[in-house]
């Protein structure tokens, strides 16, 4: 039996909020020793569905390593209440705050905020609000929300090339600029969410600096961090964060819905967190 096969079953529940319930999965650490707790913040739109399999594998592996892990579907995403058209960046940030509060009530030890792609932007935004130290685990982080937004808008152009959507009237970008929602790849994006996402930046939060684990995947046999990533990491080092960054060979699983596994990413995550000295839980 594999290590993942011996993990405790996650506990599914709905977290109440002022705008409906949020679906959550809590992966408890087996035994009495809890090394820390991890809050997972998922990527944007369809990337959530593409990454569920690998995120679940990592959550189970972290639980076996002594971390209590909480996964949450944000407003209008996955199995949570609401529609994607109702989502705003502030509402998602409030969901993250509530999830972190719940996690802290149910798990002790050092706090990790784990963000995937645009979830990394949300993780750093949440870290700015915290009164306690935290560490950051970032998977394939998006450096700016504008970059994520442009990539999402290009899905509309791709669907036109494939004949899935007829070109008519304004482009989604023009509609958003005119204060109208835009339908893109099955998701209705509101102007408010588009503006807030475009303004988001991956910047070191002002909280006491901790550990930053930055992991990227590449299909190249000899992967390397991009110049843009190296530039960003220098900013974090200058801000006092202890940076551990690595590029790994593996599938770009956030781009397609399938059955991709990323064992190198899962193991690199475990190795990186294992190197972080354990610390006392906050009072």
mmCIF file of C-alpha atoms in Angstrom:
data_model
loop_
_atom_site.group_PDB
_atom_site.id
_atom_site.type_symbol
_atom_site.label_atom_id
_atom_site.label_comp_id
_atom_site.label_asym_id
_atom_site.label_seq_id
_atom_site.Cartn_x
_atom_site.Cartn_y
_atom_site.Cartn_z
ATOM 1 C CA UNK A 1 0.000 0.000 0.000
ATOM 2 C CA UNK A 2 1.308 3.485 -0.883
ATOM 3 C CA UNK A 3 1.809 6.233 1.660
ATOM 4 C CA UNK A 4 -1.099 8.127 0.159
ATOM 5 C CA UNK A 5 -3.257 5.057 0.613
ATOM 6 C CA UNK A 6 -2.705 5.178 4.385
ATOM 7 C CA UNK A 7 -3.806 8.784 4.753
ATOM 8 C CA UNK A 8 -6.875 9.484 6.861
ATOM 9 C CA UNK A 9 -10.007 10.277 4.900
ATOM 10 C CA UNK A 10 -10.565 14.023 4.550
ATOM 11 C CA UNK A 11 -13.503 15.591 6.330
ATOM 12 C CA UNK A 12 -15.898 17.355 3.956
ATOM 13 C CA UNK A 13 -18.019 20.198 5.326
ATOM 14 C CA UNK A 14 -19.584 23.523 4.380
ATOM 15 C CA UNK A 15 -18.145 26.630 6.024
ATOM 16 C CA UNK A 16 -20.871 29.252 6.655
ATOM 17 C CA UNK A 17 -20.242 32.802 5.456
ATOM 18 C CA UNK A 18 -22.334 35.915 5.065
ATOM 19 C CA UNK A 19 -22.934 35.072 1.388
ATOM 20 C CA UNK A 20 -23.632 31.348 1.514
ATOM 21 C CA UNK A 21 -21.693 28.222 2.355
ATOM 22 C CA UNK A 22 -18.202 27.309 1.134
ATOM 23 C CA UNK A 23 -17.279 23.714 0.457
ATOM 24 C CA UNK A 24 -14.169 22.602 2.353
ATOM 25 C CA UNK A 25 -12.015 19.505 2.735
ATOM 26 C CA UNK A 26 -10.002 19.119 5.918
ATOM 27 C CA UNK A 27 -7.125 16.632 5.896
ATOM 28 C CA UNK A 28 -6.158 15.901 9.526
ATOM 29 C CA UNK A 29 -2.683 14.812 10.441
ATOM 30 C CA UNK A 30 -2.724 11.272 11.877
ATOM 31 C CA UNK A 31 -1.545 10.712 15.438
ATOM 32 C CA UNK A 32 -0.899 13.274 18.144
ATOM 33 C CA UNK A 33 2.018 15.173 16.583
ATOM 34 C CA UNK A 34 1.012 18.104 14.389
ATOM 35 C CA UNK A 35 3.901 19.856 12.687
ATOM 36 C CA UNK A 36 1.782 22.692 11.336
ATOM 37 C CA UNK A 37 -1.281 23.647 9.338
ATOM 38 C CA UNK A 38 -1.704 24.509 5.665
ATOM 39 C CA UNK A 39 -4.432 26.525 3.943
ATOM 40 C CA UNK A 40 -4.750 25.841 0.214
ATOM 41 C CA UNK A 41 -6.005 28.610 -2.096
ATOM 42 C CA UNK A 42 -6.884 27.323 -5.531
ATOM 43 C CA UNK A 43 -6.212 28.828 -8.973
ATOM 44 C CA UNK A 44 -8.525 30.844 -11.204
ATOM 45 C CA UNK A 45 -11.606 29.630 -13.106
ATOM 46 C CA UNK A 46 -11.153 26.328 -14.982
ATOM 47 C CA UNK A 47 -7.646 25.906 -13.590
ATOM 48 C CA UNK A 48 -9.346 24.851 -10.351
ATOM 49 C CA UNK A 49 -10.805 21.772 -12.033
ATOM 50 C CA UNK A 50 -7.552 20.991 -13.844
ATOM 51 C CA UNK A 51 -5.546 21.000 -10.617
ATOM 52 C CA UNK A 52 -7.868 19.155 -8.238
ATOM 53 C CA UNK A 53 -6.177 15.771 -8.649
ATOM 54 C CA UNK A 54 -2.624 16.925 -7.905
ATOM 55 C CA UNK A 55 -3.755 19.279 -5.131
ATOM 56 C CA UNK A 56 -5.576 16.388 -3.440
ATOM 57 C CA UNK A 57 -2.484 14.177 -3.734
ATOM 58 C CA UNK A 58 -0.353 16.889 -2.145
ATOM 59 C CA UNK A 59 -2.870 17.525 0.634
ATOM 60 C CA UNK A 60 -2.892 13.837 1.584
ATOM 61 C CA UNK A 61 0.908 13.673 1.472
ATOM 62 C CA UNK A 62 1.200 16.748 3.689
ATOM 63 C CA UNK A 63 -1.271 15.277 6.168
ATOM 64 C CA UNK A 64 0.843 12.137 6.425
ATOM 65 C CA UNK A 65 3.878 14.335 7.045
ATOM 66 C CA UNK A 66 2.162 15.890 10.074
ATOM 67 C CA UNK A 67 0.353 18.897 8.594
ATOM 68 C CA UNK A 68 -3.363 19.576 8.894
ATOM 69 C CA UNK A 69 -4.519 20.836 5.485
ATOM 70 C CA UNK A 70 -7.663 22.796 4.648
ATOM 71 C CA UNK A 71 -8.878 23.159 1.070
ATOM 72 C CA UNK A 72 -11.680 25.623 0.308
ATOM 73 C CA UNK A 73 -13.727 26.318 -2.814
ATOM 74 C CA UNK A 74 -14.126 30.088 -2.971
ATOM 75 C CA UNK A 75 -17.374 31.958 -3.688
ATOM 76 C CA UNK A 76 -18.843 30.859 -7.033
ATOM 77 C CA UNK A 77 -16.199 28.169 -7.514
ATOM 78 C CA UNK A 78 -16.387 24.392 -7.376
ATOM 79 C CA UNK A 79 -19.010 23.103 -4.966
ATOM 80 C CA UNK A 80 -19.457 26.354 -3.053
ATOM 81 C CA UNK A 81 -22.518 28.588 -3.087
ATOM 82 C CA UNK A 82 -22.962 31.396 -5.576
ATOM 83 C CA UNK A 83 -22.059 31.914 -9.201
ATOM 84 C CA UNK A 84 -18.724 32.904 -10.672
ATOM 85 C CA UNK A 85 -20.406 36.112 -11.893
ATOM 86 C CA UNK A 86 -21.014 37.044 -8.235
ATOM 87 C CA UNK A 87 -17.359 36.672 -7.228
ATOM 88 C CA UNK A 88 -15.175 39.595 -6.246
ATOM 89 C CA UNK A 89 -11.566 39.662 -5.114
ATOM 90 C CA UNK A 90 -12.562 41.027 -1.716
ATOM 91 C CA UNK A 91 -15.184 38.269 -1.289
ATOM 92 C CA UNK A 92 -12.532 35.659 -2.077
ATOM 93 C CA UNK A 93 -10.143 37.288 0.378
ATOM 94 C CA UNK A 94 -12.867 37.224 3.040
ATOM 95 C CA UNK A 95 -13.406 33.507 2.322
ATOM 96 C CA UNK A 96 -9.671 32.988 2.841
ATOM 97 C CA UNK A 97 -9.794 34.888 6.145
ATOM 98 C CA UNK A 98 -12.667 32.740 7.412
ATOM 99 C CA UNK A 99 -10.931 29.562 6.287
ATOM 100 C CA UNK A 100 -7.735 30.547 8.060
ATOM 101 C CA UNK A 101 -9.716 31.322 11.229
ATOM 102 C CA UNK A 102 -11.406 27.899 11.092
ATOM 103 C CA UNK A 103 -8.087 26.176 10.509
ATOM 104 C CA UNK A 104 -6.460 27.936 13.437
ATOM 105 C CA UNK A 105 -9.313 26.777 15.682
ATOM 106 C CA UNK A 106 -8.740 23.160 14.662
ATOM 107 C CA UNK A 107 -4.975 22.871 14.172
ATOM 108 C CA UNK A 108 -1.816 24.117 15.852
ATOM 109 C CA UNK A 109 1.763 24.670 14.773
ATOM 110 C CA UNK A 110 3.287 26.899 12.128
ATOM 111 C CA UNK A 111 0.947 28.302 9.498
ATOM 112 C CA UNK A 112 1.547 27.795 5.774
ATOM 113 C CA UNK A 113 -0.439 29.546 3.054
ATOM 114 C CA UNK A 114 -0.306 27.411 -0.093
ATOM 115 C CA UNK A 115 -1.321 29.141 -3.299
ATOM 116 C CA UNK A 116 -1.475 27.739 -6.816
ATOM 117 C CA UNK A 117 -1.217 30.139 -9.788
ATOM 118 C CA UNK A 118 -3.603 33.053 -9.012
ATOM 119 C CA UNK A 119 -4.129 31.484 -5.597
ATOM 120 C CA UNK A 120 -0.594 32.677 -4.839
ATOM 121 C CA UNK A 121 -1.793 36.269 -5.256
ATOM 122 C CA UNK A 122 -4.603 35.588 -2.799
ATOM 123 C CA UNK A 123 -2.201 33.921 -0.351
ATOM 124 C CA UNK A 124 0.092 36.955 -0.241
ATOM 125 C CA UNK A 125 -2.912 39.266 0.100
ATOM 126 C CA UNK A 126 -4.118 37.212 3.064
ATOM 127 C CA UNK A 127 -0.651 37.267 4.633
ATOM 128 C CA UNK A 128 -0.850 41.074 4.716
ATOM 129 C CA UNK A 129 -3.867 40.807 7.042
ATOM 130 C CA UNK A 130 -2.372 38.402 9.549
ATOM 131 C CA UNK A 131 -1.164 39.290 13.011
ATOM 132 C CA UNK A 132 0.900 36.090 13.207
ATOM 133 C CA UNK A 133 3.952 34.945 11.253
ATOM 134 C CA UNK A 134 3.322 32.616 8.361
ATOM 135 C CA UNK A 135 5.149 30.784 5.611
ATOM 136 C CA UNK A 136 4.246 30.718 1.928
ATOM 137 C CA UNK A 137 4.165 27.740 -0.431
ATOM 138 C CA UNK A 138 3.648 28.949 -3.998
ATOM 139 C CA UNK A 139 3.080 26.606 -6.932
ATOM 140 C CA UNK A 140 3.617 28.118 -10.397
ATOM 141 C CA UNK A 141 2.759 31.541 -8.973
ATOM 142 C CA UNK A 142 1.288 34.258 -11.154
ATOM 143 C CA UNK A 143 3.421 37.357 -10.651
ATOM 144 C CA UNK A 144 0.619 39.788 -11.510
ATOM 145 C CA UNK A 145 -3.129 39.531 -11.774
ATOM 146 C CA UNK A 146 -2.962 41.408 -15.077
ATOM 147 C CA UNK A 147 -1.004 38.505 -16.511
ATOM 148 C CA UNK A 148 -3.644 36.028 -15.310
ATOM 149 C CA UNK A 149 -6.442 38.196 -16.725
ATOM 150 C CA UNK A 150 -4.798 38.455 -20.138
ATOM 151 C CA UNK A 151 -4.315 34.696 -20.273
ATOM 152 C CA UNK A 152 -7.977 34.197 -19.410
ATOM 153 C CA UNK A 153 -9.170 36.681 -22.022
ATOM 154 C CA UNK A 154 -7.135 34.849 -24.660
ATOM 155 C CA UNK A 155 -9.389 31.828 -24.148
ATOM 156 C CA UNK A 156 -12.115 33.785 -25.928
ATOM 157 C CA UNK A 157 -9.860 34.346 -28.942
ATOM 158 C CA UNK A 158 -8.912 30.665 -28.963
ATOM 159 C CA UNK A 159 -12.566 29.609 -28.949
ATOM 160 C CA UNK A 160 -13.198 31.818 -31.989
ATOM 161 C CA UNK A 161 -10.329 30.197 -33.869
ATOM 162 C CA UNK A 162 -11.786 26.788 -33.069
ATOM 163 C CA UNK A 163 -15.242 27.886 -34.173
ATOM 164 C CA UNK A 164 -16.744 27.393 -30.720
ATOM 165 C CA UNK A 165 -17.781 31.018 -30.411
ATOM 166 C CA UNK A 166 -18.793 33.397 -33.162
ATOM 167 C CA UNK A 167 -17.238 36.827 -33.117
ATOM 168 C CA UNK A 168 -19.918 39.437 -32.576
ATOM 169 C CA UNK A 169 -19.898 42.997 -31.314
ATOM 170 C CA UNK A 170 -17.469 43.921 -28.586
ATOM 171 C CA UNK A 171 -14.563 41.851 -27.365
ATOM 172 C CA UNK A 172 -14.628 40.681 -23.726
ATOM 173 C CA UNK A 173 -11.958 43.276 -22.920
ATOM 174 C CA UNK A 174 -14.116 46.058 -24.383
ATOM 175 C CA UNK A 175 -17.189 44.816 -22.521
ATOM 176 C CA UNK A 176 -15.337 44.780 -19.211
ATOM 177 C CA UNK A 177 -13.946 48.256 -19.829
ATOM 178 C CA UNK A 178 -17.514 49.443 -20.496
ATOM 179 C CA UNK A 179 -18.741 47.994 -17.204
ATOM 180 C CA UNK A 180 -20.394 44.911 -18.688
ATOM 181 C CA UNK A 181 -19.780 41.278 -17.681
ATOM 182 C CA UNK A 182 -18.101 39.039 -20.241
ATOM 183 C CA UNK A 183 -18.712 35.346 -20.907
ATOM 184 C CA UNK A 184 -15.420 33.522 -21.450
ATOM 185 C CA UNK A 185 -14.933 29.759 -21.691
ATOM 186 C CA UNK A 186 -18.115 29.074 -19.751
ATOM 187 C CA UNK A 187 -17.419 31.643 -17.015
ATOM 188 C CA UNK A 188 -19.095 35.025 -16.568
ATOM 189 C CA UNK A 189 -16.432 37.491 -15.469
ATOM 190 C CA UNK A 190 -17.646 40.672 -13.778
ATOM 191 C CA UNK A 191 -15.945 44.044 -14.337
ATOM 192 C CA UNK A 192 -15.340 44.322 -10.568
ATOM 193 C CA UNK A 193 -13.446 41.030 -10.388
ATOM 194 C CA UNK A 194 -11.508 41.844 -13.553
ATOM 195 C CA UNK A 195 -10.387 45.214 -12.136
ATOM 196 C CA UNK A 196 -9.345 43.785 -8.781
ATOM 197 C CA UNK A 197 -7.554 40.841 -10.353
ATOM 198 C CA UNK A 198 -5.662 43.139 -12.719
ATOM 199 C CA UNK A 199 -4.514 45.243 -9.748
ATOM 200 C CA UNK A 200 -3.206 42.274 -7.726
ATOM 201 C CA UNK A 201 0.577 41.913 -7.407
ATOM 202 C CA UNK A 202 2.784 39.217 -5.932
ATOM 203 C CA UNK A 203 4.626 41.282 -3.330
ATOM 204 C CA UNK A 204 6.223 40.463 0.022
ATOM 205 C CA UNK A 205 3.661 41.180 2.753
ATOM 206 C CA UNK A 206 4.648 43.473 5.640
ATOM 207 C CA UNK A 207 4.221 40.681 8.221
ATOM 208 C CA UNK A 208 7.392 39.251 9.830
ATOM 209 C CA UNK A 209 9.218 37.420 7.012
ATOM 210 C CA UNK A 210 9.188 33.645 7.073
ATOM 211 C CA UNK A 211 9.884 30.847 4.611
ATOM 212 C CA UNK A 212 8.978 31.179 0.936
ATOM 213 C CA UNK A 213 8.883 27.937 -1.044
ATOM 214 C CA UNK A 214 8.552 28.679 -4.770
ATOM 215 C CA UNK A 215 8.089 25.709 -7.117
ATOM 216 C CA UNK A 216 7.653 25.737 -10.880
ATOM 217 C CA UNK A 217 7.115 22.993 -13.460
ATOM 218 C CA UNK A 218 8.526 22.741 -16.962
ATOM 219 C CA UNK A 219 8.337 20.139 -19.706
ATOM 220 C CA UNK A 220 12.039 20.654 -20.383
ATOM 221 C CA UNK A 221 14.438 17.875 -19.418
ATOM 222 C CA UNK A 222 16.655 20.443 -17.653
ATOM 223 C CA UNK A 223 14.215 22.991 -16.219
ATOM 224 C CA UNK A 224 15.326 26.369 -14.911
ATOM 225 C CA UNK A 225 13.607 29.259 -13.211
ATOM 226 C CA UNK A 226 12.654 32.016 -15.622
ATOM 227 C CA UNK A 227 14.419 35.417 -15.499
ATOM 228 C CA UNK A 228 11.102 36.943 -14.387
ATOM 229 C CA UNK A 229 10.938 34.526 -11.468
ATOM 230 C CA UNK A 230 14.554 35.179 -10.501
ATOM 231 C CA UNK A 231 13.858 38.901 -10.479
ATOM 232 C CA UNK A 232 10.803 38.414 -8.294
ATOM 233 C CA UNK A 233 12.653 36.144 -5.877
ATOM 234 C CA UNK A 234 15.381 38.752 -5.409
ATOM 235 C CA UNK A 235 12.715 41.157 -4.126
ATOM 236 C CA UNK A 236 11.576 38.605 -1.557
ATOM 237 C CA UNK A 237 15.126 37.907 -0.410
ATOM 238 C CA UNK A 238 15.730 41.625 0.009
ATOM 239 C CA UNK A 239 12.588 41.780 2.154
ATOM 240 C CA UNK A 240 14.089 39.214 4.523
ATOM 241 C CA UNK A 241 12.250 36.071 3.415
ATOM 242 C CA UNK A 242 14.121 32.757 3.462
ATOM 243 C CA UNK A 243 13.645 31.699 -0.153
ATOM 244 C CA UNK A 244 13.730 28.151 -1.460
ATOM 245 C CA UNK A 245 13.049 28.087 -5.205
ATOM 246 C CA UNK A 246 13.185 25.222 -7.659
ATOM 247 C CA UNK A 247 12.163 24.369 -11.214
ATOM 248 C CA UNK A 248 11.115 20.770 -11.828
ATOM 249 C CA UNK A 249 10.324 18.636 -14.844
ATOM 250 C CA UNK A 250 6.654 17.738 -14.940
ATOM 251 C CA UNK A 251 3.315 18.197 -16.715
ATOM 252 C CA UNK A 252 1.686 21.614 -16.945
ATOM 253 C CA UNK A 253 -1.373 20.080 -15.325
ATOM 254 C CA UNK A 254 -3.224 23.370 -14.712
ATOM 255 C CA UNK A 255 -3.730 23.793 -18.476
ATOM 256 C CA UNK A 256 -5.793 20.693 -19.256
ATOM 257 C CA UNK A 257 -8.412 18.610 -17.491
ATOM 258 C CA UNK A 258 -6.971 15.111 -17.298
ATOM 259 C CA UNK A 259 -5.303 12.581 -15.082
ATOM 260 C CA UNK A 260 -1.820 14.090 -14.929
ATOM 261 C CA UNK A 261 0.275 13.370 -11.871
ATOM 262 C CA UNK A 262 3.179 15.480 -10.670
ATOM 263 C CA UNK A 263 5.123 13.261 -8.250
ATOM 264 C CA UNK A 264 8.264 15.392 -8.463
ATOM 265 C CA UNK A 265 6.284 18.449 -7.382
ATOM 266 C CA UNK A 266 4.633 16.599 -4.501
ATOM 267 C CA UNK A 267 7.972 15.281 -3.242
ATOM 268 C CA UNK A 268 9.759 18.616 -3.649
ATOM 269 C CA UNK A 269 7.036 20.243 -1.563
ATOM 270 C CA UNK A 270 7.451 17.697 1.217
ATOM 271 C CA UNK A 271 11.231 18.070 1.131
ATOM 272 C CA UNK A 272 11.048 21.868 1.291
ATOM 273 C CA UNK A 273 8.634 21.945 4.231
ATOM 274 C CA UNK A 274 10.665 19.308 6.079
ATOM 275 C CA UNK A 275 13.651 21.670 6.034
ATOM 276 C CA UNK A 276 11.684 24.365 7.842
ATOM 277 C CA UNK A 277 12.406 24.247 11.598
ATOM 278 C CA UNK A 278 9.361 23.511 13.680
ATOM 279 C CA UNK A 279 8.166 26.394 15.813
ATOM 280 C CA UNK A 280 5.798 26.839 18.680
ATOM 281 C CA UNK A 281 2.184 27.573 17.903
ATOM 282 C CA UNK A 282 1.021 31.113 18.653
ATOM 283 C CA UNK A 283 -0.650 31.569 22.033
#
